């Protein structure tokens, strides 16, 4: 990652075609309502989130590949700059494609193509590795940590052992000589000039935590410290150092030791690195400390970097300078930072069981999707653009992928992320799982519809109702399935209970609770399939 003086800052502009020179997108539209995934007639669009489907993800990813993929595995910088983007940013584009592939089963051949394009254009016979990626001594260590993380993702998607072997070799290389106890621990940002340790360069700890699953007993020798550590120990040591060095009491996550102006800056990138590392470590150790730390960081990010009632992530924070700012969606690589954060948040939700953030993840994904142009999600998430840096667009695709994957993995969908009908609406409730529920389902045709429900043999509804004899009508893919009776809880928003019913749900289905004749209202917190 390259730090900058933030000279390029966007403040909500919508780029026009006159500003671009070739590779233009067609006219921008906010919702593209005539395409797949358009709103259902009669549905309330306010407060609806995550209504896109896996088919929408496939379509938008294909559009991304059509607009940005070049050279058999590279990606354009943006639509008006067709030169291949630097490999650290390309690694995020490649990871996004890989994650979408693992969810949908598409583009497996393109993952191998992208990996070998990178390796064949960057590798040299060096340091005892004929395919060493470190051909340029001016690239920084965190750049290679991204290449390593992509290689591990690509291995999991393709089963190509060479990718995993290369990820292991490069992780070992950087830990062996570029991790020491200066400033208390951590990886250096550069190999030549050792004058800065920052959070991004310690992304190698994410790779170490993933390698720990494959090589639980293997050790790596560190020359400066003269120690031998397992991959789990490397990841834990780095996590502890990051926490001690950069985690503020309020959950903000600072950047670096360097003596420069950006040391105390707050970036969503850094919060994402910490969340993903903590999620991996929780999965390996089941130590609840990682969850407590992660909630502090996620909650701070949710309140600090966002805009609007749905808390869409738009800002970074130049703490010692001009404060909060929006990265330029075309000229500033920082537009990808929120994508890195959402990757960490996804891991935190799924590996850490932190479902309370799923609705927020879905809101960001839906906003980027709703502001798409030519089926390219918006790089800013909250504005319709006619150009975007490839990594910004990929961040929107990543948010869509992670939302769908998290819903499928957890089986749980928050009611407030559903599509509302009639009088159905989101209402605040402190006892609800995400602080919100869907209420006022008390008139004919009122209801809430859940999209992209994973295949299940039963559904569990978490509800509250002050009505004795509460019940609503259940529809699967638009067909009436059965009436569902809900227990009396004595109130509408303080006490909740679960009701499970056997019902066959096909993968990717829509599930709707609706008020029909003879029904009696209940408020809905979430549903879970099993």
Coordinates of C-alpha atoms in Angstrom, one line a residue:
X1 CA 0.0 0.0 0.0
X2 CA 1.3 3.5 -0.9
X3 CA 0.6 6.3 1.5
X4 CA -0.2 9.7 0.1
X5 CA -0.9 13.3 1.1
X6 CA -4.6 12.9 0.2
X7 CA -4.5 15.5 -2.5
X8 CA -7.2 13.6 -4.4
X9 CA -10.4 13.8 -2.5
X10 CA -14.0 13.4 -3.8
X11 CA -16.8 15.1 -2.0
X12 CA -19.8 13.5 -3.5
X13 CA -19.3 14.4 -7.2
X14 CA -20.9 12.3 -9.9
X15 CA -18.5 11.9 -12.8
X16 CA -19.8 12.8 -16.2
X17 CA -18.9 11.3 -19.6
X18 CA -17.3 14.5 -20.6
X19 CA -14.6 13.9 -17.9
X20 CA -13.6 10.6 -19.4
X21 CA -11.7 9.6 -22.5
X22 CA -12.7 6.2 -23.8
X23 CA -14.1 3.0 -22.4
X24 CA -17.2 5.0 -21.4
X25 CA -20.0 3.5 -19.5
X26 CA -23.5 4.0 -20.8
X27 CA -25.8 6.5 -19.1
X28 CA -25.9 6.1 -15.4
X29 CA -29.1 5.0 -13.6
X30 CA -29.6 4.6 -9.9
X31 CA -31.6 1.4 -9.8
X32 CA -31.6 -0.2 -13.3
X33 CA -35.1 -1.3 -12.5
X34 CA -35.6 -3.1 -15.8
X35 CA -32.8 -5.6 -15.1
X36 CA -32.9 -8.7 -13.0
X37 CA -33.3 -8.0 -9.3
X38 CA -35.7 -5.1 -9.8
X39 CA -38.1 -4.3 -7.0
X40 CA -41.3 -6.3 -6.7
X41 CA -44.5 -4.3 -7.5
X42 CA -46.2 -3.3 -4.3
X43 CA -43.1 -3.7 -2.2
X44 CA -41.8 -0.9 0.1
X45 CA -38.3 0.1 -1.2
X46 CA -37.3 2.1 1.9
X47 CA -35.2 0.1 4.3
X48 CA -35.0 -2.9 2.0
X49 CA -31.5 -4.5 1.8
X50 CA -29.8 -7.5 0.3
X51 CA -32.5 -8.2 -2.3
X52 CA -30.0 -9.1 -5.0
X53 CA -29.5 -12.8 -5.7
X54 CA -26.7 -15.1 -6.7
X55 CA -27.8 -14.6 -10.3
X56 CA -27.3 -10.9 -9.9
X57 CA -23.8 -11.5 -8.5
X58 CA -22.9 -13.6 -11.6
X59 CA -24.3 -11.0 -13.9
X60 CA -22.4 -8.1 -12.3
X61 CA -19.2 -10.1 -12.0
X62 CA -19.4 -10.9 -15.7
X63 CA -19.8 -7.2 -16.4
X64 CA -16.8 -6.4 -14.2
X65 CA -14.7 -8.9 -16.2
X66 CA -16.0 -7.5 -19.5
X67 CA -15.1 -4.0 -18.5
X68 CA -11.9 -4.4 -16.5
X69 CA -10.1 -7.7 -17.3
X70 CA -7.1 -7.4 -19.6
X71 CA -4.0 -9.4 -20.6
X72 CA -5.3 -12.8 -19.6
X73 CA -5.4 -12.2 -15.8
X74 CA -4.7 -8.5 -15.2
X75 CA -7.2 -5.7 -14.5
X76 CA -7.4 -2.2 -15.7
X77 CA -6.7 0.7 -13.3
X78 CA -10.0 2.3 -14.3
X79 CA -12.2 2.6 -17.4
X80 CA -10.2 5.5 -18.8
X81 CA -6.8 4.2 -17.8
X82 CA -6.4 0.8 -19.4
X83 CA -2.9 0.1 -18.0
X84 CA -2.8 -2.9 -15.6
X85 CA -3.2 -1.9 -12.0
X86 CA -0.4 -2.5 -9.5
X87 CA -0.2 -6.1 -8.4
X88 CA -1.2 -5.4 -4.8
X89 CA -4.5 -3.9 -5.9
X90 CA -4.9 -6.5 -8.6
X91 CA -4.6 -9.1 -5.8
X92 CA -7.8 -7.6 -4.3
X93 CA -9.5 -7.8 -7.7
X94 CA -8.3 -11.4 -8.0
X95 CA -9.5 -12.3 -4.5
X96 CA -12.9 -10.8 -5.2
X97 CA -13.2 -13.0 -8.3
X98 CA -12.0 -16.1 -6.3
X99 CA -14.5 -15.5 -3.5
X100 CA -17.4 -15.1 -6.0
X101 CA -16.2 -18.2 -7.8
X102 CA -16.3 -20.3 -4.6
X103 CA -19.8 -19.1 -3.9
X104 CA -21.3 -19.6 -7.4
X105 CA -19.1 -22.2 -9.0
X106 CA -18.3 -19.8 -11.9
X107 CA -14.9 -18.6 -13.3
X108 CA -12.6 -21.3 -11.9
X109 CA -10.5 -21.2 -15.0
X110 CA -10.0 -17.5 -14.7
X111 CA -8.7 -17.9 -11.1
X112 CA -5.8 -20.0 -12.4
X113 CA -5.4 -17.6 -15.3
X114 CA -5.1 -14.7 -12.9
X115 CA -2.7 -16.5 -10.6
X116 CA -0.3 -17.6 -13.3
X117 CA -0.5 -14.2 -15.0
X118 CA 0.8 -12.6 -11.8
X119 CA 3.5 -15.3 -11.2
X120 CA 4.7 -15.4 -14.8
X121 CA 5.1 -11.6 -15.0
X122 CA 6.6 -11.0 -11.6
X123 CA 8.7 -14.0 -10.7
X124 CA 12.5 -14.4 -10.9
X125 CA 14.9 -17.1 -9.8
X126 CA 16.0 -15.6 -6.5
X127 CA 16.6 -16.5 -2.9
X128 CA 16.6 -20.2 -3.8
X129 CA 13.1 -20.1 -5.4
X130 CA 13.0 -20.2 -9.2
X131 CA 9.5 -18.7 -9.0
X132 CA 10.2 -16.0 -6.4
X133 CA 7.8 -13.1 -6.7
X134 CA 10.2 -10.6 -5.3
X135 CA 11.7 -9.3 -8.6
X136 CA 11.5 -5.6 -7.6
X137 CA 13.1 -4.4 -4.4
X138 CA 11.0 -1.2 -4.4
X139 CA 7.7 -3.0 -3.8
X140 CA 6.7 -3.0 -0.2
X141 CA 6.1 -5.9 2.1
X142 CA 2.4 -5.4 2.4
X143 CA 2.1 -5.7 -1.4
X144 CA 3.4 -9.2 -1.2
X145 CA 1.1 -10.0 1.8
X146 CA -1.8 -9.4 -0.6
X147 CA -0.3 -11.7 -3.2
X148 CA 0.1 -14.4 -0.6
X149 CA -3.5 -14.1 0.6
X150 CA -4.7 -14.3 -3.0
X151 CA -2.6 -17.4 -3.6
X152 CA -4.2 -19.1 -0.5
X153 CA -7.7 -18.2 -1.7
X154 CA -6.8 -19.4 -5.2
X155 CA -5.6 -22.7 -3.8
X156 CA -8.8 -23.3 -1.9
X157 CA -10.8 -22.6 -5.0
X158 CA -8.7 -24.7 -7.5
X159 CA -6.8 -27.3 -5.4
X160 CA -3.6 -26.3 -7.1
X161 CA -0.9 -27.2 -4.5
X162 CA 1.7 -25.0 -6.2
X163 CA -0.3 -21.9 -5.2
X164 CA -0.3 -23.0 -1.5
X165 CA 3.4 -23.9 -1.7
X166 CA 4.2 -20.4 -3.0
X167 CA 2.1 -18.7 -0.3
X168 CA 4.0 -20.7 2.3
X169 CA 7.4 -20.0 0.9
X170 CA 6.8 -16.2 0.7
X171 CA 5.3 -16.0 4.2
X172 CA 8.3 -17.8 5.5
X173 CA 10.7 -15.5 3.6
X174 CA 9.2 -12.3 5.1
X175 CA 8.9 -13.7 8.6
X176 CA 12.4 -15.1 8.6
X177 CA 14.2 -11.7 8.2
X178 CA 11.7 -8.9 8.3
X179 CA 9.9 -9.5 11.7
X180 CA 11.8 -8.4 14.8
X181 CA 11.3 -6.7 18.2
X182 CA 11.9 -3.1 17.2
X183 CA 8.8 -1.2 18.4
X184 CA 7.9 -4.4 20.3
X185 CA 7.3 -6.7 17.3
X186 CA 5.7 -6.8 13.9
X187 CA 6.8 -6.9 10.2
X188 CA 8.7 -4.0 8.6
X189 CA 7.0 -2.2 5.7
X190 CA 10.1 -2.3 3.6
X191 CA 13.0 -4.6 3.2
X192 CA 15.7 -2.1 2.5
X193 CA 14.9 1.0 4.6
X194 CA 13.6 -0.2 7.9
X195 CA 12.0 3.0 9.1
X196 CA 8.3 2.0 9.4
X197 CA 6.1 -0.7 10.8
X198 CA 2.5 -0.4 10.0
X199 CA -0.7 -2.5 10.1
X200 CA -1.0 -3.4 6.4
X201 CA 2.4 -5.0 6.3
X202 CA 1.3 -7.3 9.1
X203 CA -1.3 -8.9 6.8
X204 CA 1.2 -11.7 6.7
X205 CA -0.3 -12.7 10.0
X206 CA -3.6 -13.4 8.2
X207 CA -1.7 -15.8 5.9
X208 CA 0.1 -17.4 8.9
X209 CA -3.3 -18.0 10.6
X210 CA -4.5 -19.7 7.4
X211 CA -1.3 -21.7 7.0
X212 CA -1.8 -23.0 10.5
X213 CA -4.7 -25.0 9.3
X214 CA -2.5 -26.8 6.8
X215 CA 0.7 -27.0 8.7
X216 CA -0.2 -27.1 12.4
X217 CA 3.1 -28.4 13.7
X218 CA 5.5 -26.7 11.2
X219 CA 7.8 -24.0 12.6
X220 CA 9.6 -21.1 10.9
X221 CA 12.9 -19.8 12.1
X222 CA 13.3 -16.0 12.7
X223 CA 16.8 -14.8 12.3
X224 CA 16.6 -11.4 14.2
X225 CA 15.0 -13.1 17.3
X226 CA 16.7 -16.5 16.9
X227 CA 13.3 -18.2 17.6
X228 CA 11.3 -21.0 15.9
X229 CA 7.5 -20.4 15.9
X230 CA 4.5 -22.3 14.5
X231 CA 2.2 -20.4 12.2
X232 CA -0.4 -20.1 14.9
X233 CA 2.2 -18.6 17.3
X234 CA 3.3 -16.1 14.5
X235 CA -0.3 -15.0 14.0
X236 CA -0.9 -14.7 17.8
X237 CA 2.3 -12.8 18.4
X238 CA 1.4 -10.4 15.6
X239 CA -2.2 -9.9 16.8
X240 CA -1.0 -9.2 20.3
X241 CA 1.5 -6.6 19.0
X242 CA -1.1 -4.9 16.7
X243 CA -3.6 -4.7 19.6
X244 CA -1.0 -3.3 22.0
X245 CA 0.4 -0.8 19.5
X246 CA -2.6 0.5 17.6
X247 CA -5.9 -0.3 19.2
X248 CA -7.4 2.8 20.8
X249 CA -9.7 2.5 23.8
X250 CA -12.7 3.7 21.7
X251 CA -12.1 1.0 19.0
X252 CA -10.2 3.2 16.5
X253 CA -7.3 1.5 14.9
X254 CA -4.2 3.6 14.3
X255 CA -1.7 3.0 11.4
X256 CA 2.0 2.9 12.1
X257 CA 5.3 3.6 13.8
X258 CA 7.2 5.9 11.4
X259 CA 7.4 9.4 12.9
X260 CA 5.3 10.6 9.9
X261 CA 2.0 12.4 9.8
X262 CA 0.0 9.3 9.0
X263 CA 0.9 7.3 12.1
X264 CA -2.3 8.1 13.9
X265 CA -4.6 8.0 10.9
X266 CA -7.6 5.7 11.0
X267 CA -8.2 3.6 8.0
X268 CA -10.9 1.0 7.3
X269 CA -8.2 -1.1 5.8
X270 CA -6.4 -1.5 9.2
X271 CA -9.7 -2.3 11.0
X272 CA -10.4 -5.0 8.4
X273 CA -6.9 -6.6 8.8
X274 CA -7.4 -6.8 12.6
X275 CA -11.0 -8.2 12.2
X276 CA -9.9 -10.9 9.7
X277 CA -6.9 -11.9 11.8
X278 CA -9.0 -12.0 15.0
X279 CA -11.7 -14.0 13.3
X280 CA -9.2 -16.6 12.1
X281 CA -7.6 -16.8 15.5
X282 CA -11.0 -17.3 17.2
X283 CA -11.8 -20.1 14.8
X284 CA -8.5 -21.8 15.7
X285 CA -8.5 -21.2 19.4
X286 CA -12.1 -20.4 20.5
X287 CA -10.7 -17.6 22.7
X288 CA -13.5 -15.1 23.2
X289 CA -11.0 -12.2 23.6
X290 CA -10.8 -12.0 19.9
X291 CA -14.5 -11.5 19.6
X292 CA -14.6 -8.8 22.3
X293 CA -11.7 -6.9 20.5
X294 CA -13.4 -7.3 17.2
X295 CA -16.8 -6.0 18.4
X296 CA -15.0 -2.9 19.7
X297 CA -13.3 -2.3 16.3
X298 CA -16.4 -3.1 14.2
X299 CA -18.7 -0.9 16.3
X300 CA -16.3 2.1 16.0
X301 CA -16.0 1.6 12.3
X302 CA -19.8 1.5 12.0
X303 CA -20.3 4.8 13.7
X304 CA -17.2 6.6 12.5
X305 CA -16.6 5.9 8.8
X306 CA -20.3 5.9 7.6
X307 CA -23.1 8.1 6.3
X308 CA -26.8 7.9 6.5
X309 CA -29.2 5.8 8.6
X310 CA -27.9 2.6 7.0
X311 CA -24.4 3.5 7.9
X312 CA -22.8 3.2 4.4
X313 CA -19.0 3.2 4.6
X314 CA -17.7 6.2 2.7
X315 CA -14.9 7.8 4.7
X316 CA -11.3 7.4 5.9
X317 CA -9.8 9.6 8.6
X318 CA -6.7 11.8 8.2
X319 CA -6.6 12.4 12.0
X320 CA -3.7 14.9 12.1
X321 CA -4.8 16.8 9.0
X322 CA -8.2 17.4 7.5
X323 CA -10.1 14.7 9.3
X324 CA -12.7 12.6 7.6
X325 CA -12.6 12.5 3.8
X326 CA -13.9 10.5 0.9
X327 CA -11.2 8.9 -1.3
X328 CA -11.4 9.7 -5.0
X329 CA -13.3 6.8 -6.6
X330 CA -11.0 6.8 -9.7
X331 CA -7.6 8.3 -8.8
X332 CA -7.0 7.1 -5.2
X333 CA -6.2 3.5 -4.3
X334 CA -7.8 4.1 -0.9
X335 CA -11.2 3.5 -2.5
X336 CA -10.5 -0.2 -1.9
X337 CA -10.0 0.2 1.9
X338 CA -13.6 -0.4 2.7
X339 CA -13.6 -3.5 0.6
X340 CA -10.7 -4.8 2.8
X341 CA -12.7 -3.9 5.8
X342 CA -15.8 -5.7 4.6
X343 CA -13.8 -8.9 3.9
X344 CA -12.6 -8.8 7.6
X345 CA -16.2 -8.1 8.7
X346 CA -17.4 -11.1 6.7
X347 CA -14.9 -13.4 8.4
X348 CA -15.9 -11.9 11.8
X349 CA -19.5 -12.7 11.1
X350 CA -19.1 -16.2 9.8
X351 CA -16.1 -17.5 11.8
X352 CA -16.9 -15.6 14.9
X353 CA -20.7 -16.1 14.8
X354 CA -21.3 -12.3 15.0
X355 CA -24.5 -12.2 13.1
X356 CA -25.5 -8.8 14.4
X357 CA -23.3 -7.2 11.7
X358 CA -24.9 -9.1 8.8
X359 CA -27.6 -6.5 8.2
X360 CA -25.0 -3.8 8.0
X361 CA -22.9 -5.8 5.6
X362 CA -26.0 -6.3 3.5
X363 CA -26.9 -2.6 3.5
X364 CA -23.5 -1.7 2.1
X365 CA -23.7 -4.3 -0.6
X366 CA -27.2 -3.3 -1.5
X367 CA -26.3 0.4 -1.7
X368 CA -23.4 -0.3 -4.1
X369 CA -25.6 -2.6 -6.2
X370 CA -28.5 -0.1 -6.3
X371 CA -26.1 2.6 -7.5
X372 CA -24.7 0.5 -10.3
X373 CA -24.1 1.5 -13.9
X374 CA -23.9 -1.0 -16.7
X375 CA -24.1 -3.6 -14.0
X376 CA -21.0 -2.3 -12.3
X377 CA -21.5 -1.7 -8.6
X378 CA -20.7 1.7 -7.4
X379 CA -17.1 2.3 -6.2
X380 CA -18.4 4.8 -3.6
X381 CA -21.3 2.6 -2.6
X382 CA -23.7 5.6 -2.2
X383 CA -23.3 7.5 -5.5
X384 CA -23.9 6.6 -9.2
X385 CA -20.7 7.0 -11.1
X386 CA -19.6 6.7 -14.8
X387 CA -16.2 5.5 -13.9
X388 CA -14.6 3.8 -10.9
X389 CA -11.2 2.3 -10.0
X390 CA -11.3 -1.4 -10.6
X391 CA -10.7 -2.1 -6.9
X392 CA -13.6 0.2 -5.9
X393 CA -16.0 -1.7 -8.2
X394 CA -14.6 -4.9 -6.9
X395 CA -15.3 -3.8 -3.3
X396 CA -19.0 -3.6 -4.2
X397 CA -18.8 -7.1 -5.8
X398 CA -17.0 -8.3 -2.7
X399 CA -19.7 -6.9 -0.4
X400 CA -22.4 -8.7 -2.5
X401 CA -20.4 -11.9 -2.4
X402 CA -19.8 -11.7 1.4
X403 CA -23.5 -10.9 2.1
X404 CA -24.7 -13.9 0.1
X405 CA -22.1 -16.2 1.5
X406 CA -22.7 -15.1 5.1
X407 CA -26.5 -15.6 4.7
X408 CA -25.9 -19.1 3.3
X409 CA -23.4 -20.0 6.0
X410 CA -25.2 -18.7 9.0
X411 CA -28.7 -19.6 7.7
X412 CA -29.9 -16.4 9.4
X413 CA -31.4 -13.3 7.8
X414 CA -32.4 -10.2 9.7
X415 CA -36.0 -9.1 9.1
X416 CA -34.9 -5.5 8.6
X417 CA -32.9 -6.5 5.6
X418 CA -36.0 -7.9 3.9
X419 CA -38.4 -6.4 1.4
X420 CA -41.5 -4.8 3.1
X421 CA -45.1 -4.9 1.9
X422 CA -48.0 -2.8 2.8
X423 CA -47.8 -1.4 6.3
X424 CA -44.8 -3.6 7.2
X425 CA -41.9 -1.4 8.4
X426 CA -38.6 -1.4 10.2
X427 CA -38.9 -0.4 13.9
X428 CA -36.2 0.1 16.5
X429 CA -36.1 -2.4 19.4
X430 CA -33.1 -2.6 21.8
X431 CA -33.8 -6.2 22.5
X432 CA -33.9 -7.3 18.9
X433 CA -30.8 -9.0 17.6
X434 CA -29.6 -6.0 15.5
X435 CA -31.5 -3.3 17.3
X436 CA -34.3 -3.5 14.7
X437 CA -37.3 -5.6 13.8
X438 CA -40.1 -5.5 11.3
X439 CA -43.5 -4.6 12.7
X440 CA -46.9 -3.3 11.8
X441 CA -47.7 -6.5 9.9
X442 CA -51.3 -6.0 10.8
X443 CA -53.2 -5.1 7.6
X444 CA -54.2 -7.3 4.6
X445 CA -51.2 -7.7 2.3
X446 CA -48.6 -6.4 4.8
X447 CA -45.5 -8.5 5.2
X448 CA -41.8 -9.0 4.9
X449 CA -40.0 -11.0 2.3
X450 CA -36.6 -12.6 2.7
X451 CA -34.4 -13.2 -0.4
X452 CA -31.6 -15.7 -1.1
X453 CA -32.6 -18.1 1.6
X454 CA -30.4 -21.2 1.7
X455 CA -31.9 -24.7 1.2
X456 CA -33.5 -25.8 4.4
X457 CA -35.9 -28.4 5.8
X458 CA -37.2 -26.1 8.5
X459 CA -37.5 -22.4 9.3
X460 CA -37.2 -20.8 12.7
X461 CA -38.8 -17.4 13.3
X462 CA -37.8 -15.1 16.2
X463 CA -40.8 -13.0 17.0
X464 CA -42.6 -10.9 19.6
X465 CA -46.3 -10.4 19.9
X466 CA -48.7 -8.9 22.4
X467 CA -51.5 -10.8 20.6
X468 CA -52.7 -14.1 21.9
X469 CA -53.2 -16.4 18.9
X470 CA -50.8 -14.5 16.7
X471 CA -50.3 -16.1 13.3
X472 CA -49.1 -15.1 9.8
X473 CA -49.2 -16.8 6.4
X474 CA -45.9 -18.3 5.0
X475 CA -45.1 -18.2 1.3
X476 CA -42.2 -19.9 -0.4
X477 CA -41.2 -18.6 -3.9
X478 CA -44.6 -16.9 -4.1
X479 CA -46.7 -20.0 -3.2
X480 CA -48.6 -20.4 0.0
X481 CA -47.0 -23.0 2.2
X482 CA -48.8 -22.9 5.6
X483 CA -50.0 -20.8 8.5
X484 CA -47.4 -20.2 11.2
X485 CA -48.6 -19.7 14.8
X486 CA -46.5 -17.5 17.1
X487 CA -46.4 -17.5 20.9
X488 CA -47.7 -14.7 23.1
X489 CA -44.7 -12.8 24.5
X490 CA -46.6 -10.1 26.4
X491 CA -45.1 -7.2 24.4
X492 CA -44.1 -6.1 20.9
X493 CA -40.4 -5.4 21.2
X494 CA -38.9 -6.5 24.5
X495 CA -39.3 -10.3 24.7
X496 CA -38.7 -12.7 21.8
X497 CA -39.2 -16.4 21.3
X498 CA -38.4 -18.9 18.6
X499 CA -40.9 -20.8 16.5
X500 CA -39.7 -23.6 14.2
X501 CA -41.8 -25.2 11.5
X502 CA -41.0 -28.0 9.0
X503 CA -41.1 -26.7 5.5
X504 CA -39.1 -27.5 2.3
X505 CA -37.1 -24.5 1.1
X506 CA -35.1 -24.7 -2.1
X507 CA -31.7 -23.0 -2.3
X508 CA -32.0 -19.3 -3.2
X509 CA -35.7 -19.1 -2.4
X510 CA -37.8 -16.2 -1.3
X511 CA -39.6 -16.6 2.0
X512 CA -42.4 -14.3 2.9
X513 CA -44.5 -13.8 6.0
X514 CA -47.8 -12.0 5.1
X515 CA -50.9 -10.9 6.9
X516 CA -53.9 -12.6 5.3
X517 CA -57.5 -13.1 6.2
X518 CA -57.8 -14.5 9.7
X519 CA -54.2 -13.7 10.7
X520 CA -53.1 -11.8 13.8
X521 CA -50.0 -9.6 14.0
X522 CA -46.5 -10.5 15.2
X523 CA -43.2 -8.6 15.0
X524 CA -40.3 -10.3 13.2
X525 CA -36.7 -10.1 14.4
X526 CA -35.1 -12.7 12.0
X527 CA -35.5 -16.1 10.4
X528 CA -33.0 -19.0 10.4
X529 CA -33.0 -22.0 8.1
X530 CA -31.8 -25.4 9.0

